[in-house]
Amino acid sequence: MRFSESLQKLDRRYIYIVVALAVIIPLIFPLGLKTYTTTPVEDLYRHIDAIAGRDDKAILIDFYHDPSVMPELYPMEIALIRHCFIRKIKLFTISFWPTGAPIIEMALSEVKEDFPDIKANVDYCNFGFKPNALTIPIILGMGDDIAKAVETNSEGSKLEDLPIMKNIKNYDNIQIVMQISGSTSGYLWYTYARPRFGVDVGVGVTAVMAADTYPFLQTGQLLGSMGGLKGAAEYEKLVDIFAMKGLDYSKKKARDIAWGSKQYSLSNIPYKYKKARIGMDAQAVVHVLIILFIVIGNIGYFLDKRAEKRKYVK
Amino acid sequence: MKRTIPLLIVIILGFLFVAYVFIPHKVSADFYDWYMKWIKVIGPFAVVLGVGSLIMVHTSKIKRKAPNWGYSMVTIVALVITTLTGFIWGIQEGTPFMWIFKNFNVPMGATMFSLLAFYIASAAYKAFRARSVEATVLLIAAIIVMLGRVSIGQAITHWIPDATEWILNVPNLAAKRGIGLGVGLGMTATSLKIILGIERSYLGGGK
């Protein structure tokens, strides 16, 4: 086999081994690469943070995914819940996927460990799993009355009897619906809830779906989005910069810290709150590696082409 | 009769829903409320149907000792155990159901999805060749976006994340919107054909 040919036909097993090492090594020994915040994530953070401490506003997170996409989406959910608990933002959670309901339980209990004063059904309420067939009736019904449309929380208690529902009636009291999804980028919410009731919609999606959100960000149907692990890493960072220090959001400060030359230390942050940022180190290395593979393949291709051309001229 | 009745249901309900959307009247609103109550009743039947079908397919495979019938056994056992633990101890944090979810569902699901990284790396290496002008443009765009979506791109120069945003906001957006409009028009046309009874393949049974 010619050298140019061998460059184009690397055994895929070697590729797999190199990719595995490129993922594992940065996860064990984080590189501490910087996280740069972007406008779609900053918009989400600012919009959610604007209702800090308010009793008549809440956010709703729709866990629209199963465990397969958890490595990318779970850090987003943790960061959102943590933001709400720190800044006393009323939080509702719901899932129309049977496998989404346990993820809500996991995420809430994981963050709640660090917030002993946060109480279920007072500061947050888990609506739990609602059958997929009821998605549209619930989405539309919440426009009139959330307690009537959802009926019960995950423990079977009537919503209308819960303290958290005081001053919460319908979408007028929902600051934003966040759909965290691995299969759709907020489609049902911006098709049914937004045009009819005017509720703002944001999404957290896997990286492969991030490109799908851009047409809807441009039209304003989506207020903001978190794309893949990078989006989660950005939100984690914004929570650390502002919410943890009790500061109101400022784009200038966010950009100064995120884009400035000084590295933001992660050493004092618990692992569960910096998972996405550590994961981004592995992702950065793998991206560079894939680019290298592409370059190697193309060098082989052009060497091969040149050799064939010479052969033809002779 | 087997085809006429479902066809009539689809045609009548299709027109009723079109009327509900375009005619804001108390009658149409009442109809929709009535439909909502019905769907809450009908929805759970799908679960019974789904579970029943799953059990029938896999028990028949086990009985026949069909190829890979062991997997069917695992499916049935997992279904029974997970359902029982959920019914007996509930599905809250700290229950056996949650233990199964955390120690089986989560790692197995994540493992399947993470295989994508290996396939993408291998496929990108094999497929991305600058064979034509179009392929070269695609190749360059892919490299810029891959670098721009991680911090290394920003560390090289801020032009890379800026170019990434431009690619996503302009060419990607234009293509996505074009595809979206095409899909939307296609869905409208197909829906009209179904409502008018022209498209009947959903009834099954060949022609």
PDB file of N, CA and C in Angstrom, chain A residues 96 134-146 148-150 169-171 188-197 199, chain B residues 17 20-21 32-33 35-36 39:
ATOM      1  N   PHE A  96     -43.192  14.790  29.925  1.00  0.00           N
ATOM      2  CA  PHE A  96     -44.174  14.027  29.148  1.00  0.00           C
ATOM      3  C   PHE A  96     -43.573  12.697  28.693  1.00  0.00           C
ATOM      4  N   LEU A 134     -51.399  13.608  26.576  1.00  0.00           N
ATOM      5  CA  LEU A 134     -52.000  14.803  27.185  1.00  0.00           C
ATOM      6  C   LEU A 134     -51.141  16.049  27.007  1.00  0.00           C
ATOM      7  N   THR A 135     -50.082  15.945  26.215  1.00  0.00           N
ATOM      8  CA  THR A 135     -49.171  17.085  26.072  1.00  0.00           C
ATOM      9  C   THR A 135     -49.917  18.335  25.611  1.00  0.00           C
ATOM     10  N   ILE A 136     -50.613  18.224  24.496  1.00  0.00           N
ATOM     11  CA  ILE A 136     -51.286  19.418  23.955  1.00  0.00           C
ATOM     12  C   ILE A 136     -52.426  19.886  24.866  1.00  0.00           C
ATOM     13  N   PRO A 137     -53.293  18.984  25.361  1.00  0.00           N
ATOM     14  CA  PRO A 137     -54.308  19.478  26.304  1.00  0.00           C
ATOM     15  C   PRO A 137     -53.705  20.218  27.499  1.00  0.00           C
ATOM     16  N   ILE A 138     -52.593  19.714  28.026  1.00  0.00           N
ATOM     17  CA  ILE A 138     -51.985  20.381  29.191  1.00  0.00           C
ATOM     18  C   ILE A 138     -51.362  21.718  28.780  1.00  0.00           C
ATOM     19  N   ILE A 139     -50.639  21.715  27.660  1.00  0.00           N
ATOM     20  CA  ILE A 139     -50.006  22.965  27.211  1.00  0.00           C
ATOM     21  C   ILE A 139     -51.069  24.041  26.986  1.00  0.00           C
ATOM     22  N   LEU A 140     -52.156  23.685  26.344  1.00  0.00           N
ATOM     23  CA  LEU A 140     -53.220  24.665  26.085  1.00  0.00           C
ATOM     24  C   LEU A 140     -53.982  25.005  27.369  1.00  0.00           C
ATOM     25  N   GLY A 141     -54.251  23.984  28.167  1.00  0.00           N
ATOM     26  CA  GLY A 141     -55.017  24.205  29.399  1.00  0.00           C
ATOM     27  C   GLY A 141     -54.305  25.126  30.378  1.00  0.00           C
ATOM     28  N   MET A 142     -52.976  25.069  30.393  1.00  0.00           N
ATOM     29  CA  MET A 142     -52.221  25.918  31.315  1.00  0.00           C
ATOM     30  C   MET A 142     -52.389  27.399  30.992  1.00  0.00           C
ATOM     31  N   GLY A 143     -52.806  27.678  29.785  1.00  0.00           N
ATOM     32  CA  GLY A 143     -53.059  29.078  29.412  1.00  0.00           C
ATOM     33  C   GLY A 143     -54.225  29.659  30.187  1.00  0.00           C
ATOM     34  N   ASP A 144     -55.181  28.795  30.592  1.00  0.00           N
ATOM     35  CA  ASP A 144     -56.320  29.271  31.380  1.00  0.00           C
ATOM     36  C   ASP A 144     -56.058  29.101  32.878  1.00  0.00           C
ATOM     37  N   ASP A 145     -55.676  27.871  33.238  1.00  0.00           N
ATOM     38  CA  ASP A 145     -55.485  27.602  34.671  1.00  0.00           C
ATOM     39  C   ASP A 145     -54.514  26.423  34.827  1.00  0.00           C
ATOM     40  N   ILE A 146     -53.354  26.720  35.381  1.00  0.00           N
ATOM     41  CA  ILE A 146     -52.328  25.666  35.528  1.00  0.00           C
ATOM     42  C   ILE A 146     -52.824  24.555  36.452  1.00  0.00           C
ATOM     43  N   LYS A 148     -55.798  23.540  37.113  1.00  0.00           N
ATOM     44  CA  LYS A 148     -56.832  22.693  36.507  1.00  0.00           C
ATOM     45  C   LYS A 148     -56.244  21.793  35.418  1.00  0.00           C
ATOM     46  N   ALA A 149     -55.315  22.336  34.624  1.00  0.00           N
ATOM     47  CA  ALA A 149     -54.758  21.573  33.503  1.00  0.00           C
ATOM     48  C   ALA A 149     -53.867  20.443  33.993  1.00  0.00           C
ATOM     49  N   VAL A 150     -53.020  20.737  34.993  1.00  0.00           N
ATOM     50  CA  VAL A 150     -52.057  19.734  35.464  1.00  0.00           C
ATOM     51  C   VAL A 150     -52.693  18.836  36.535  1.00  0.00           C
ATOM     52  N   LYS A 169     -51.435  31.605  38.462  1.00  0.00           N
ATOM     53  CA  LYS A 169     -52.695  31.176  37.856  1.00  0.00           C
ATOM     54  C   LYS A 169     -52.463  30.504  36.492  1.00  0.00           C
ATOM     55  N   ASN A 170     -51.837  31.239  35.573  1.00  0.00           N
ATOM     56  CA  ASN A 170     -51.651  30.716  34.210  1.00  0.00           C
ATOM     57  C   ASN A 170     -50.333  31.229  33.621  1.00  0.00           C
ATOM     58  N   TYR A 171     -50.228  31.237  32.292  1.00  0.00           N
ATOM     59  CA  TYR A 171     -48.959  31.645  31.671  1.00  0.00           C
ATOM     60  C   TYR A 171     -48.562  33.086  31.987  1.00  0.00           C
ATOM     61  N   LEU A 188     -43.523  22.083  20.398  1.00  0.00           N
ATOM     62  CA  LEU A 188     -44.909  22.149  20.886  1.00  0.00           C
ATOM     63  C   LEU A 188     -45.174  23.437  21.653  1.00  0.00           C
ATOM     64  N   TRP A 189     -44.188  23.912  22.394  1.00  0.00           N
ATOM     65  CA  TRP A 189     -44.385  25.114  23.213  1.00  0.00           C
ATOM     66  C   TRP A 189     -44.469  26.363  22.355  1.00  0.00           C
ATOM     67  N   TYR A 190     -43.580  26.473  21.347  1.00  0.00           N
ATOM     68  CA  TYR A 190     -43.677  27.704  20.545  1.00  0.00           C
ATOM     69  C   TYR A 190     -44.750  27.613  19.461  1.00  0.00           C
ATOM     70  N   THR A 191     -45.292  26.408  19.241  1.00  0.00           N
ATOM     71  CA  THR A 191     -46.399  26.302  18.285  1.00  0.00           C
ATOM     72  C   THR A 191     -47.736  26.556  18.972  1.00  0.00           C
ATOM     73  N   TYR A 192     -47.919  26.040  20.195  1.00  0.00           N
ATOM     74  CA  TYR A 192     -49.229  26.135  20.855  1.00  0.00           C
ATOM     75  C   TYR A 192     -49.277  27.184  21.970  1.00  0.00           C
ATOM     76  N   ALA A 193     -48.257  27.221  22.823  1.00  0.00           N
ATOM     77  CA  ALA A 193     -48.348  28.119  23.991  1.00  0.00           C
ATOM     78  C   ALA A 193     -47.959  29.551  23.660  1.00  0.00           C
ATOM     79  N   ARG A 194     -46.922  29.741  22.875  1.00  0.00           N
ATOM     80  CA  ARG A 194     -46.446  31.104  22.638  1.00  0.00           C
ATOM     81  C   ARG A 194     -47.405  31.947  21.794  1.00  0.00           C
ATOM     82  N   PRO A 195     -47.843  31.467  20.612  1.00  0.00           N
ATOM     83  CA  PRO A 195     -48.724  32.342  19.810  1.00  0.00           C
ATOM     84  C   PRO A 195     -50.048  32.639  20.496  1.00  0.00           C
ATOM     85  N   ARG A 196     -50.552  31.698  21.262  1.00  0.00           N
ATOM     86  CA  ARG A 196     -51.874  31.873  21.859  1.00  0.00           C
ATOM     87  C   ARG A 196     -51.841  32.635  23.177  1.00  0.00           C
ATOM     88  N   PHE A 197     -50.824  32.380  23.977  1.00  0.00           N
ATOM     89  CA  PHE A 197     -50.818  32.974  25.323  1.00  0.00           C
ATOM     90  C   PHE A 197     -49.622  33.900  25.555  1.00  0.00           C
ATOM     91  N   VAL A 199     -46.471  33.265  26.118  1.00  0.00           N
ATOM     92  CA  VAL A 199     -45.421  32.871  27.062  1.00  0.00           C
ATOM     93  C   VAL A 199     -44.075  32.741  26.339  1.00  0.00           C
TER      94      VAL A 199
ATOM     95  N   PHE B  17     -61.934  20.057  13.336  1.00  0.00           N
ATOM     96  CA  PHE B  17     -60.765  20.729  13.914  1.00  0.00           C
ATOM     97  C   PHE B  17     -60.356  21.950  13.101  1.00  0.00           C
ATOM     98  N   TYR B  20     -62.648  24.514  14.242  1.00  0.00           N
ATOM     99  CA  TYR B  20     -62.303  24.999  15.593  1.00  0.00           C
ATOM    100  C   TYR B  20     -61.196  26.052  15.532  1.00  0.00           C
ATOM    101  N   VAL B  21     -60.208  25.815  14.679  1.00  0.00           N
ATOM    102  CA  VAL B  21     -59.071  26.739  14.606  1.00  0.00           C
ATOM    103  C   VAL B  21     -59.475  28.048  13.932  1.00  0.00           C
ATOM    104  N   TYR B  32     -64.089  21.594  21.520  1.00  0.00           N
ATOM    105  CA  TYR B  32     -62.710  21.312  21.855  1.00  0.00           C
ATOM    106  C   TYR B  32     -62.591  20.835  23.312  1.00  0.00           C
ATOM    107  N   ASP B  33     -63.361  21.435  24.227  1.00  0.00           N
ATOM    108  CA  ASP B  33     -63.342  20.998  25.635  1.00  0.00           C
ATOM    109  C   ASP B  33     -63.804  19.542  25.747  1.00  0.00           C
ATOM    110  N   TYR B  35     -63.595  17.304  23.406  1.00  0.00           N
ATOM    111  CA  TYR B  35     -62.532  16.468  22.821  1.00  0.00           C
ATOM    112  C   TYR B  35     -61.397  16.231  23.836  1.00  0.00           C
ATOM    113  N   MET B  36     -61.079  17.294  24.589  1.00  0.00           N
ATOM    114  CA  MET B  36     -60.001  17.191  25.591  1.00  0.00           C
ATOM    115  C   MET B  36     -60.329  16.121  26.633  1.00  0.00           C
ATOM    116  N   ILE B  39     -59.842  12.719  25.038  1.00  0.00           N
ATOM    117  CA  ILE B  39     -58.439  12.306  24.800  1.00  0.00           C
ATOM    118  C   ILE B  39     -57.787  11.828  26.098  1.00  0.00           C
TER     119      ILE B  39
END
